Amino acid sequence: MRISTGQMFNQNTSSILQKQTATNKIMEQLSSGKKVNTAGEDPVAAIVIDNLKQKNALVDQYAKNIDYATNHLSISESKIGSAETLISSMREQVLRGANGSLSSVERQMVADEMRSSLDELLSIANSKDESGNYLFAGNKTNSKPFSFDANGEIVYSGDSGVRKSVVASGIVMATNIPGDTAFMNAVNPLGDYGANYLSSQQGDFTVSSAKITNQASHVADTYTFNFTPNGSNVDLQVLDSGGVTVATVTNFNSTTPVSFNGIDVKLDGSPVAGDSFTIEPVETVSVFDTFNKALALLESPNSTNSAQGLSQLAQLLNGIDSGQNQVSTARGIAGNNLKGLESISTNHSDEKIINSSALSILEDLDYAEAITEFEKQQLALNAVSSVFSKVGSLSLFDYI
């Protein structure tokens, strides 16, 4: 078979180009540190590498969301913890101010101290995050959530919005605690109604509970309880807001609940003839409102030494306890969310380690192997080039 000069030239050129391509490929791998730089080099590996990179990118975004949520919840949990401690201190102030042995000046000093604590509590409730947004305003982060109204009562201007962040596939986590959840909507310690004691009260008694027991027959209204004499005992007459008698109890005994219009009312203590009080629907109580009422009680002359004042004090202390329980619950919610975020973050870290390990196996270059291969290809390229140069320079005239 004859081999033409052109054919020989083409074969040698093709061989040189192949060796140059192989050498350039290894040089590119050495430069990038990756053994798969294009999909054409290994289509299957390239697809897997791309999927793993997308997963890691998603994990990185989840991690950023977790960092944001953790930061906000940590600040919120810390502020709520401060509020919890402050409320305990304010409860002690109420008890100290209610001491009957204090003079009016001493009681006013306690009230002033308590008012300062209330301002501090309000400041905590109006705390901002590092971006200047209000922590406890729900979704209304640009507006101050707590402020005094025209009647001197603290009102909530935020909403119940819970901002959430996606922290894993199919998992969202709350990043805030709304102000009404933390400070405003504490459980009414009496149940469904609140009691109002009158200045004419002489007996030592308090309402321990006022609950709706039959929603179907319940009639929401303001009810008045009047105690009238009956020999050595007292009778009870319950009137609605229209003055209509809805219940009558002869020889009242505080161990037996008073039932009417789907409501059960229980009393502790012993009312006397002429005593009277009212109840009205109250679903929740506010720790701010409770402390405001406690302040008013301490600043009223001799109020804590009266039967009415003592009954009010007992109800206020129950309200403070309920408010503190609510604050503790809100702190627990923040703490549980932080614990959940920590667990999810750990899972993401483990997932990224696994993904990165798989990426390394598929993508990272073995430098020792690559350098050896590079030297082999260079040696082969030099040999082919040398042969081509010698063969290409041969001429028939060399043998004549």
Short mmCIF file of C-alpha atoms in Angstrom, two decimals, residues 18-400:
data_model
loop_
_atom_site.label_atom_id
_atom_site.label_comp_id
_atom_site.label_asym_id
_atom_site.label_seq_id
_atom_site.Cartn_x
_atom_site.Cartn_y
_atom_site.Cartn_z
CA GLN A 18 -4.75 15.58 19.64
CA LYS A 19 -1.76 15.63 21.96
CA GLN A 20 -1.93 19.41 22.19
CA THR A 21 -5.67 19.24 23.05
CA ALA A 22 -5.03 16.64 25.75
CA THR A 23 -2.19 18.72 27.14
CA ASN A 24 -4.28 21.92 27.13
CA LYS A 25 -7.13 20.09 28.89
CA ILE A 26 -4.84 18.98 31.71
CA MET A 27 -3.37 22.52 31.93
CA GLU A 28 -6.90 23.90 32.29
CA GLN A 29 -7.64 21.35 35.01
CA LEU A 30 -4.45 22.28 36.86
CA SER A 31 -5.34 25.96 36.57
CA SER A 32 -8.92 25.56 37.86
CA GLY A 33 -8.31 22.72 40.26
CA LYS A 34 -11.35 20.96 38.78
CA LYS A 35 -11.34 17.83 36.72
CA VAL A 36 -14.71 18.62 35.12
CA ASN A 37 -14.83 22.14 33.72
CA THR A 38 -17.43 21.69 30.98
CA ALA A 39 -20.42 19.43 30.52
CA GLY A 40 -18.78 17.96 27.41
CA GLU A 41 -15.95 16.48 29.46
CA ASP A 42 -18.31 14.30 31.58
CA PRO A 43 -22.04 14.96 30.97
CA VAL A 44 -23.30 12.70 33.78
CA ALA A 45 -20.88 14.11 36.36
CA ALA A 46 -21.65 17.67 35.21
CA ILE A 47 -25.38 17.18 35.88
CA VAL A 48 -24.73 15.79 39.37
CA ILE A 49 -22.26 18.60 40.12
CA ASP A 50 -24.79 21.23 39.04
CA ASN A 51 -27.49 19.67 41.25
CA LEU A 52 -25.17 19.56 44.25
CA LYS A 53 -24.18 23.20 43.75
CA GLN A 54 -27.85 24.21 43.58
CA LYS A 55 -28.52 22.33 46.81
CA ASN A 56 -25.62 24.06 48.53
CA ALA A 57 -26.82 27.45 47.27
CA LEU A 58 -30.26 26.72 48.71
CA VAL A 59 -28.73 25.63 52.02
CA ASP A 60 -26.73 28.88 52.09
CA GLN A 61 -29.96 30.88 51.63
CA TYR A 62 -31.64 28.90 54.38
CA ALA A 63 -28.65 29.65 56.60
CA LYS A 64 -29.04 33.39 55.95
CA ASN A 65 -32.75 33.18 56.81
CA ILE A 66 -31.91 31.30 59.99
CA ASP A 67 -29.31 33.91 60.97
CA TYR A 68 -31.90 36.68 60.47
CA ALA A 69 -34.56 34.83 62.46
CA THR A 70 -32.10 33.90 65.22
CA ASN A 71 -30.93 37.48 65.59
CA HIS A 72 -34.45 38.88 65.89
CA LEU A 73 -35.70 36.14 68.20
CA SER A 74 -32.61 36.43 70.42
CA ILE A 75 -33.19 40.16 70.87
CA SER A 76 -36.92 39.59 71.49
CA GLU A 77 -36.25 36.81 74.00
CA SER A 78 -33.78 39.00 75.85
CA LYS A 79 -36.18 41.97 76.00
CA ILE A 80 -39.07 39.77 77.14
CA GLY A 81 -36.80 38.29 79.81
CA SER A 82 -36.04 41.80 81.06
CA ALA A 83 -39.79 42.55 81.11
CA GLU A 84 -40.43 39.36 83.08
CA THR A 85 -37.88 40.35 85.72
CA LEU A 86 -39.28 43.89 85.88
CA ILE A 87 -42.87 42.65 86.35
CA SER A 88 -41.75 40.52 89.31
CA SER A 89 -40.13 43.60 90.83
CA MET A 90 -43.27 45.68 90.22
CA ARG A 91 -45.43 43.04 91.89
CA GLU A 92 -43.25 43.38 94.98
CA GLN A 93 -43.69 47.15 94.79
CA VAL A 94 -47.48 46.73 94.78
CA LEU A 95 -47.33 44.50 97.86
CA ARG A 96 -44.96 46.89 99.62
CA GLY A 97 -47.19 49.86 98.82
CA ALA A 98 -50.27 48.00 100.08
CA ASN A 99 -48.73 47.66 103.54
CA GLY A 100 -51.22 49.30 105.86
CA SER A 101 -48.46 50.57 108.17
CA LEU A 102 -47.06 52.91 105.51
CA SER A 103 -47.78 56.61 105.69
CA SER A 104 -49.31 58.38 102.71
CA VAL A 105 -45.91 59.91 101.90
CA GLU A 106 -44.21 56.50 101.97
CA ARG A 107 -46.95 54.97 99.85
CA GLN A 108 -46.57 57.79 97.31
CA MET A 109 -42.82 57.11 97.16
CA VAL A 110 -43.57 53.49 96.32
CA ALA A 111 -46.08 54.64 93.69
CA ASP A 112 -43.48 56.96 92.13
CA GLU A 113 -40.98 54.11 92.01
CA MET A 114 -43.61 51.91 90.43
CA ARG A 115 -44.50 54.55 87.83
CA SER A 116 -40.84 54.73 86.85
CA SER A 117 -40.83 50.93 86.49
CA LEU A 118 -43.96 51.14 84.34
CA ASP A 119 -42.23 53.63 82.04
CA GLU A 120 -39.29 51.22 81.81
CA LEU A 121 -41.66 48.36 80.95
CA LEU A 122 -43.24 50.53 78.25
CA SER A 123 -39.78 51.29 76.87
CA ILE A 124 -39.01 47.57 76.66
CA ALA A 125 -42.28 46.93 74.84
CA ASN A 126 -41.32 49.66 72.34
CA SER A 127 -37.83 48.24 71.69
CA LYS A 128 -36.34 48.38 68.18
CA ASP A 129 -34.07 46.03 66.29
CA GLU A 130 -30.75 46.94 64.64
CA SER A 131 -32.62 48.28 61.59
CA GLY A 132 -34.77 50.64 63.63
CA ASN A 133 -37.93 48.52 63.33
CA TYR A 134 -40.15 47.94 66.37
CA LEU A 135 -39.74 44.40 67.67
CA PHE A 136 -43.20 43.95 69.17
CA ALA A 137 -45.41 45.72 66.61
CA GLY A 138 -46.44 42.68 64.57
CA ASN A 139 -46.38 43.68 60.90
CA LYS A 140 -46.54 47.43 61.68
CA THR A 141 -42.82 47.65 62.33
CA ASN A 142 -42.57 51.36 61.49
CA SER A 143 -45.10 52.51 64.10
CA LYS A 144 -44.63 52.67 67.87
CA PRO A 145 -46.80 49.82 69.19
CA PHE A 146 -47.47 51.02 72.77
CA SER A 147 -48.47 54.49 73.90
CA PHE A 148 -50.72 56.34 76.34
CA ASP A 149 -54.13 57.42 75.09
CA ALA A 150 -56.16 60.46 76.16
CA ASN A 151 -57.44 58.58 79.23
CA GLY A 152 -53.94 57.77 80.43
CA GLU A 153 -54.25 54.11 79.49
CA ILE A 154 -51.60 52.23 77.53
CA VAL A 155 -52.99 51.01 74.19
CA TYR A 156 -51.55 48.74 71.53
CA SER A 157 -51.36 50.15 67.99
CA GLY A 158 -49.62 47.19 66.36
CA ASP A 159 -51.27 44.06 65.04
CA SER A 160 -51.12 40.32 65.63
CA GLY A 161 -48.98 39.69 62.54
CA VAL A 162 -46.33 37.00 62.82
CA ARG A 163 -43.53 37.42 60.29
CA LYS A 164 -42.18 34.10 59.06
CA SER A 165 -39.06 32.96 57.28
CA VAL A 166 -38.43 29.81 55.24
CA VAL A 167 -35.63 27.98 57.05
CA ALA A 168 -35.81 24.58 55.32
CA SER A 169 -37.77 22.81 52.62
CA GLY A 170 -41.41 22.99 53.73
CA ILE A 171 -40.52 24.59 57.09
CA VAL A 172 -41.27 28.19 58.08
CA MET A 173 -40.40 29.72 61.43
CA ALA A 174 -41.76 32.81 63.18
CA THR A 175 -39.18 35.58 63.50
CA ASN A 176 -41.08 37.86 65.90
CA ILE A 177 -43.41 37.95 68.89
CA PRO A 178 -46.36 40.37 68.43
CA GLY A 179 -46.88 42.87 71.24
CA ASP A 180 -50.44 41.77 72.00
CA THR A 181 -49.22 38.19 72.43
CA ALA A 182 -46.51 39.30 74.85
CA PHE A 183 -48.16 42.08 76.85
CA MET A 184 -51.85 42.67 76.11
CA ASN A 185 -53.99 39.56 75.95
CA ALA A 186 -53.36 37.77 79.23
CA VAL A 187 -55.96 35.30 80.42
CA ASN A 188 -58.58 36.85 82.68
CA PRO A 189 -57.84 35.18 86.04
CA LEU A 190 -61.55 35.26 86.95
CA GLY A 191 -62.61 33.55 83.73
CA ASP A 192 -64.96 35.53 81.48
CA TYR A 193 -66.00 38.48 83.67
CA GLY A 194 -64.22 41.09 85.77
CA ALA A 195 -65.40 42.38 89.15
CA ASN A 196 -65.83 46.02 90.19
CA TYR A 197 -65.94 46.62 93.93
CA LEU A 198 -67.77 49.61 95.38
CA SER A 199 -66.56 52.07 98.00
CA SER A 200 -69.49 51.14 100.24
CA GLN A 201 -68.15 47.62 100.73
CA GLN A 202 -67.78 46.52 104.35
CA GLY A 203 -67.40 42.75 104.12
CA ASP A 204 -64.17 40.92 103.51
CA PHE A 205 -64.72 39.08 100.23
CA THR A 206 -63.46 38.74 96.68
CA VAL A 207 -64.79 37.21 93.48
CA SER A 208 -62.66 34.12 92.82
CA SER A 209 -64.20 33.21 89.45
CA ALA A 210 -66.90 34.34 87.04
CA LYS A 211 -67.15 31.93 84.12
CA ILE A 212 -69.54 31.13 81.31
CA THR A 213 -70.74 27.58 81.82
CA ASN A 214 -73.51 27.41 79.21
CA GLN A 215 -72.88 29.38 76.06
CA ALA A 216 -76.36 28.66 74.70
CA SER A 217 -78.14 30.34 77.62
CA HIS A 218 -75.47 32.95 78.29
CA VAL A 219 -76.52 36.61 78.19
CA ALA A 220 -73.60 39.01 78.17
CA ASP A 221 -74.35 42.02 80.38
CA THR A 222 -73.23 44.01 83.38
CA TYR A 223 -74.69 42.39 86.50
CA THR A 224 -75.08 43.89 89.97
CA PHE A 225 -74.88 41.77 93.13
CA ASN A 226 -76.75 43.23 96.13
CA PHE A 227 -76.58 41.67 99.61
CA THR A 228 -79.56 42.32 101.88
CA PRO A 229 -80.11 41.42 105.56
CA ASN A 230 -81.92 38.24 106.58
CA GLY A 231 -81.60 37.88 110.33
CA SER A 232 -78.06 36.78 111.07
CA ASN A 233 -77.58 35.85 107.43
CA VAL A 234 -77.65 37.72 104.14
CA ASP A 235 -79.62 37.21 100.97
CA LEU A 236 -78.32 37.90 97.47
CA GLN A 237 -80.14 39.54 94.60
CA VAL A 238 -78.54 39.66 91.11
CA LEU A 239 -79.81 42.34 88.72
CA ASP A 240 -79.06 42.86 85.03
CA SER A 241 -78.27 46.27 83.56
CA GLY A 242 -81.98 46.98 83.16
CA GLY A 243 -82.65 46.40 86.87
CA VAL A 244 -84.39 43.07 86.27
CA THR A 245 -83.74 40.38 88.89
CA VAL A 246 -82.05 37.39 87.27
CA ALA A 247 -81.16 35.42 90.42
CA THR A 248 -82.08 35.36 94.09
CA VAL A 249 -80.21 33.43 96.79
CA THR A 250 -81.62 33.11 100.31
CA ASN A 251 -79.11 32.68 103.14
CA PHE A 252 -76.14 33.20 100.85
CA ASN A 253 -73.20 30.87 101.38
CA SER A 254 -69.93 31.65 99.59
CA THR A 255 -69.13 27.94 99.26
CA THR A 256 -71.95 27.58 96.72
CA PRO A 257 -71.57 29.19 93.26
CA VAL A 258 -74.24 31.60 92.07
CA SER A 259 -75.64 30.44 88.70
CA PHE A 260 -77.71 32.52 86.28
CA ASN A 261 -77.91 33.20 82.52
CA GLY A 262 -75.27 30.54 81.77
CA ILE A 263 -72.78 32.06 84.26
CA ASP A 264 -71.28 30.67 87.47
CA VAL A 265 -69.89 33.16 89.99
CA LYS A 266 -67.87 32.06 93.04
CA LEU A 267 -66.97 34.24 96.00
CA ASP A 268 -64.35 33.89 98.73
CA GLY A 269 -64.98 35.48 102.09
CA SER A 270 -68.05 36.86 103.80
CA PRO A 271 -70.06 39.76 102.37
CA VAL A 272 -72.31 41.65 104.77
CA ALA A 273 -75.71 43.25 104.33
CA GLY A 274 -75.44 46.42 102.25
CA ASP A 275 -72.45 45.21 100.25
CA SER A 276 -72.65 45.40 96.49
CA PHE A 277 -70.43 44.80 93.47
CA THR A 278 -70.78 44.46 89.71
CA ILE A 279 -69.33 42.15 87.09
CA GLU A 280 -68.91 42.83 83.38
CA PRO A 281 -67.56 40.79 80.44
CA VAL A 282 -63.75 40.80 80.31
CA GLU A 283 -62.08 38.34 77.95
CA THR A 284 -58.46 39.27 78.59
CA VAL A 285 -56.42 41.58 80.80
CA SER A 286 -53.40 43.74 80.01
CA VAL A 287 -50.41 43.83 82.33
CA PHE A 288 -50.15 47.58 81.59
CA ASP A 289 -53.79 48.19 82.51
CA THR A 290 -53.36 46.12 85.67
CA PHE A 291 -50.36 48.17 86.83
CA ASN A 292 -52.15 51.42 85.99
CA LYS A 293 -55.02 50.36 88.25
CA ALA A 294 -52.55 49.33 90.96
CA LEU A 295 -50.95 52.78 90.76
CA ALA A 296 -54.33 54.46 91.10
CA LEU A 297 -55.03 52.28 94.14
CA LEU A 298 -51.74 53.18 95.83
CA GLU A 299 -52.23 56.89 95.14
CA SER A 300 -55.74 56.93 96.65
CA PRO A 301 -55.74 57.98 100.32
CA ASN A 302 -56.30 55.03 102.68
CA SER A 303 -57.63 52.89 99.82
CA THR A 304 -55.48 49.90 100.68
CA ASN A 305 -56.86 49.91 104.23
CA SER A 306 -60.49 49.64 103.08
CA ALA A 307 -62.45 46.49 102.31
CA GLN A 308 -62.92 47.70 98.75
CA GLY A 309 -59.19 48.37 98.35
CA LEU A 310 -58.21 44.94 99.68
CA SER A 311 -60.63 43.22 97.30
CA GLN A 312 -59.30 45.27 94.39
CA LEU A 313 -55.74 44.49 95.44
CA ALA A 314 -56.43 40.74 95.43
CA GLN A 315 -57.88 40.97 91.92
CA LEU A 316 -54.99 43.13 90.69
CA LEU A 317 -52.41 40.70 92.04
CA ASN A 318 -54.17 37.90 90.18
CA GLY A 319 -54.10 40.05 87.06
CA ILE A 320 -50.37 40.73 87.50
CA ASP A 321 -49.72 37.00 87.88
CA SER A 322 -51.70 36.30 84.71
CA GLY A 323 -49.79 39.02 82.85
CA GLN A 324 -46.48 37.61 84.04
CA ASN A 325 -47.52 34.13 82.92
CA GLN A 326 -48.32 35.56 79.51
CA VAL A 327 -44.91 37.24 79.27
CA SER A 328 -43.25 33.98 80.36
CA THR A 329 -45.22 32.09 77.71
CA ALA A 330 -44.12 34.57 75.04
CA ARG A 331 -40.53 34.14 76.16
CA GLY A 332 -40.98 30.37 75.98
CA ILE A 333 -42.26 30.69 72.40
CA ALA A 334 -39.17 32.67 71.44
CA GLY A 335 -36.92 30.16 73.22
CA ASN A 336 -38.55 27.17 71.53
CA ASN A 337 -38.21 28.82 68.13
CA LEU A 338 -34.54 29.52 68.80
CA LYS A 339 -34.02 25.90 69.80
CA GLY A 340 -35.76 24.75 66.62
CA LEU A 341 -33.62 27.08 64.50
CA GLU A 342 -30.47 25.73 66.11
CA SER A 343 -31.51 22.16 65.31
CA ILE A 344 -32.37 23.03 61.70
CA SER A 345 -29.10 24.92 61.31
CA THR A 346 -27.19 21.85 62.48
CA ASN A 347 -29.03 19.72 59.92
CA HIS A 348 -28.13 22.19 57.18
CA SER A 349 -24.47 22.12 58.21
CA ASP A 350 -24.45 18.32 58.03
CA GLU A 351 -26.19 18.41 54.66
CA LYS A 352 -23.65 20.86 53.26
CA ILE A 353 -20.76 18.71 54.46
CA ILE A 354 -22.25 15.69 52.67
CA ASN A 355 -22.92 17.68 49.50
CA SER A 356 -19.45 19.25 49.52
CA SER A 357 -17.85 15.85 50.02
CA ALA A 358 -19.73 14.45 47.02
CA LEU A 359 -18.77 17.54 44.99
CA SER A 360 -15.14 17.04 45.90
CA ILE A 361 -15.20 13.44 44.68
CA LEU A 362 -16.80 14.39 41.38
CA GLU A 363 -15.14 17.72 40.74
CA ASP A 364 -11.88 18.24 42.58
CA LEU A 365 -8.67 17.42 40.78
CA ASP A 366 -6.06 14.95 42.00
CA TYR A 367 -3.02 17.15 41.43
CA ALA A 368 -0.45 14.34 41.66
CA GLU A 369 -2.30 12.28 39.08
CA ALA A 370 -2.90 15.30 36.86
CA ILE A 371 0.75 16.38 36.92
CA THR A 372 1.87 12.85 36.04
CA GLU A 373 -0.61 12.79 33.17
CA PHE A 374 0.50 16.25 32.07
CA GLU A 375 4.12 15.11 31.90
CA LYS A 376 3.10 12.02 29.93
CA GLN A 377 1.15 14.11 27.43
CA GLN A 378 4.00 16.58 27.10
CA LEU A 379 6.44 13.76 26.49
CA ALA A 380 4.11 12.24 23.86
CA LEU A 381 3.61 15.66 22.24
CA ASN A 382 7.35 16.26 22.06
CA ALA A 383 7.89 12.80 20.58
CA VAL A 384 5.20 13.26 17.92
CA SER A 385 6.50 16.71 17.09
CA SER A 386 10.05 15.40 16.79
CA VAL A 387 9.00 12.52 14.54
CA PHE A 388 6.91 14.82 12.37
CA SER A 389 9.76 17.27 11.93
CA LYS A 390 12.13 14.52 10.87
CA VAL A 391 9.69 12.72 8.58
CA GLY A 392 8.52 15.98 7.11
CA SER A 393 12.06 16.96 6.12
CA LEU A 394 12.82 13.72 4.21
CA SER A 395 13.38 14.06 0.48
CA LEU A 396 14.13 11.59 -2.34
CA PHE A 397 17.17 13.65 -3.10
CA ASP A 398 18.63 12.56 0.22
CA TYR A 399 19.01 9.07 -1.24
CA ILE A 400 20.28 9.91 -4.72
#
